[in-house]
Amino acid sequence: MEDQLLWIHGQYKHPEKGSFFETNNPATGEVICRVAEAGQSDVDIAVASARRGQAVWSAMSGAERGRVLVRTAQLLREHCEELARLESVDGGKPIAETPEADVGSAADCLEFFGGQAASLHGEYQTVPGGFFYTRPEPVGICAGIGAWNYPIQIAAWKSAPALAAGNAMIFKPAELTPLTALKLAELYKQAGLPDGVFNVIQGMADTGKMLTTHPGIAKVSLTGEVGTGKAVMRAAADSLKSVTLELGGKSPLIVFDDADLDNAVGAAMLGNFYTQGQICTNSTRVFVHDTIRAAFIEKLVARARKLKVGDPLDPGTDVGPMVSADHMRGVLGYIEKGKQEGGKLLLGGERAKVPGFEQGNFIEPTIFDGLSDDMTIVREEIFGPVLSLLGFTSEEEVVERANRTEFGLAGGVFTRDIQRAHRVAAQLEAGIVWINHYNLTPVEMPFGGFKQSGIGKENSRRAFEHYTRLKTVYVAEGDVDAPY
Ligand code: NDP
């Protein structure tokens, strides 16, 4: 593939300093292409372009803006096959997932916010001496900084509400998966987005810092690790930028003794092996009631054993490679730690061998039992296909243990007892709770974590709160009664 450049003001642009980095195919280890690395002057140019673009964009009506977003969604669907393939090649995600979970999810989001764009409105109220009204205004130029696990989806989840509300966005993809955000930018342009409203700059953490510290940027939305979230918030504090942070997790899935076992097993698998386990909301701590543990484990291991690890471009593949060799080593390190600390391996636990893909970063779907809450793999986010099984005897006990973590992103409850389901959902310290399912994220539903898993919500109309500033206008109906 030819060198990929920066996307600024509706066109590709060479980096001022001429620096490039490489992006690899995680299934083969081969270099896909070189990608331009933005420096400070590129970021400054992107901000100046965004300022001009935003002036044009925010002057358009909500309905006009919405039409552009909906057209972009249509184009995403028309180009689904090629985009899904690019996402699978760049990030190693199985082609069985990317058309729907990545490209489809991005299109859904653009459609949703396209439909909402005309509906942003303020309020009106009479008060003594007159009335006031409020105006939700765009904040200006927003920075979106993405993680590597859902590249085009994250680019859409951040840009769609930002743009619908009349902002411009400068998006920095993760260095490991820089390709599809550029395609989204091309499609935005094709759909009629004015130049400068969506710019893509590329690079590493340093480029991210140029965004979080830039005086011309009003807001930062990051998807990434907790440590990065804290660094971004600290950097943003100097210029008091508002932040939305979608960070990591160590989420519990609680399976009570009256649960539908097959559904619960399916959810535990989705919550640990989909996208090779590289999902922030994953249910990496699966608590199963002691009386059904044996039956649950038997079904889980039997089904997980059938997962096919292999070429992401093979439609029959369930589990692709880890996104990078470094990340694979990190996940394998956690697996070793689990063994050393006394965990009992029920499945997997090794680097997977895939014929023809000897350089690929594959790891076997792994299931640990015999764990306790204080073990490293039960406490820390692994971000790989590693499921930790834990037992429990009472509702009170499991809720307390489920909440005993600094994270608070998500959680799941499996039970047929509706009162217990809602009681437990209410007690879980998590931003998202699924009852009798796991990891579904329709765009209509607010998405975001509690505690150290983040700040703010993405998706749903709630997202507008983070991409608008509310102006209050007081209107006097009488004379000014000055006491002097
Ligand atoms: P990172 O935190 O390493 O990186 C996220 C993004 O931030 C990347 O674009 C990265 O650039 C950039 N970045 C890194 N340091 C800085 C900095 N100091 N200032 C500005 N930008 C910076 O996360 P990963 O990409 O490794 O993604 C995995 C993490 O993301 C996991 O913890 C996962 O849980 C979380 N995540 C959370 C989700 C949620 O919605 N809650 C969803 C998906 C993932 P570069 O890539 O070049 O280093």
XYZ file of C-alpha atoms in Angstrom, residues 3-6 15 18-24 31-38 90 172-179 182 201-204 207:
35
model
C 2.349 5.943 1.936
C -0.605 7.282 3.900
C -0.531 11.019 4.565
C -2.278 13.374 6.937
C 3.976 16.056 7.039
C 8.755 14.477 6.372
C 8.583 11.887 9.201
C 6.838 8.570 8.702
C 6.195 5.450 10.784
C 5.141 1.961 9.723
C 1.920 0.105 10.360
C 1.979 -3.698 10.404
C 4.576 -3.850 6.944
C 1.348 -2.627 5.321
C 2.553 0.905 4.561
C 4.240 3.985 5.943
C 2.116 6.592 7.675
C 2.901 10.299 7.985
C 3.736 11.469 11.492
C 2.386 14.888 12.386
C -4.520 -3.323 10.044
C -5.714 11.160 15.999
C -6.023 7.409 15.528
C -3.849 5.037 17.545
C -0.484 4.558 15.857
C -1.158 0.802 15.544
C -4.356 1.234 13.492
C -4.115 4.495 11.584
C -5.738 3.565 8.275
C -8.458 8.394 6.704
C -3.457 13.754 12.071
C -1.305 10.730 12.780
C 1.385 9.930 15.281
C 2.218 8.660 18.747
C 1.246 14.049 18.711
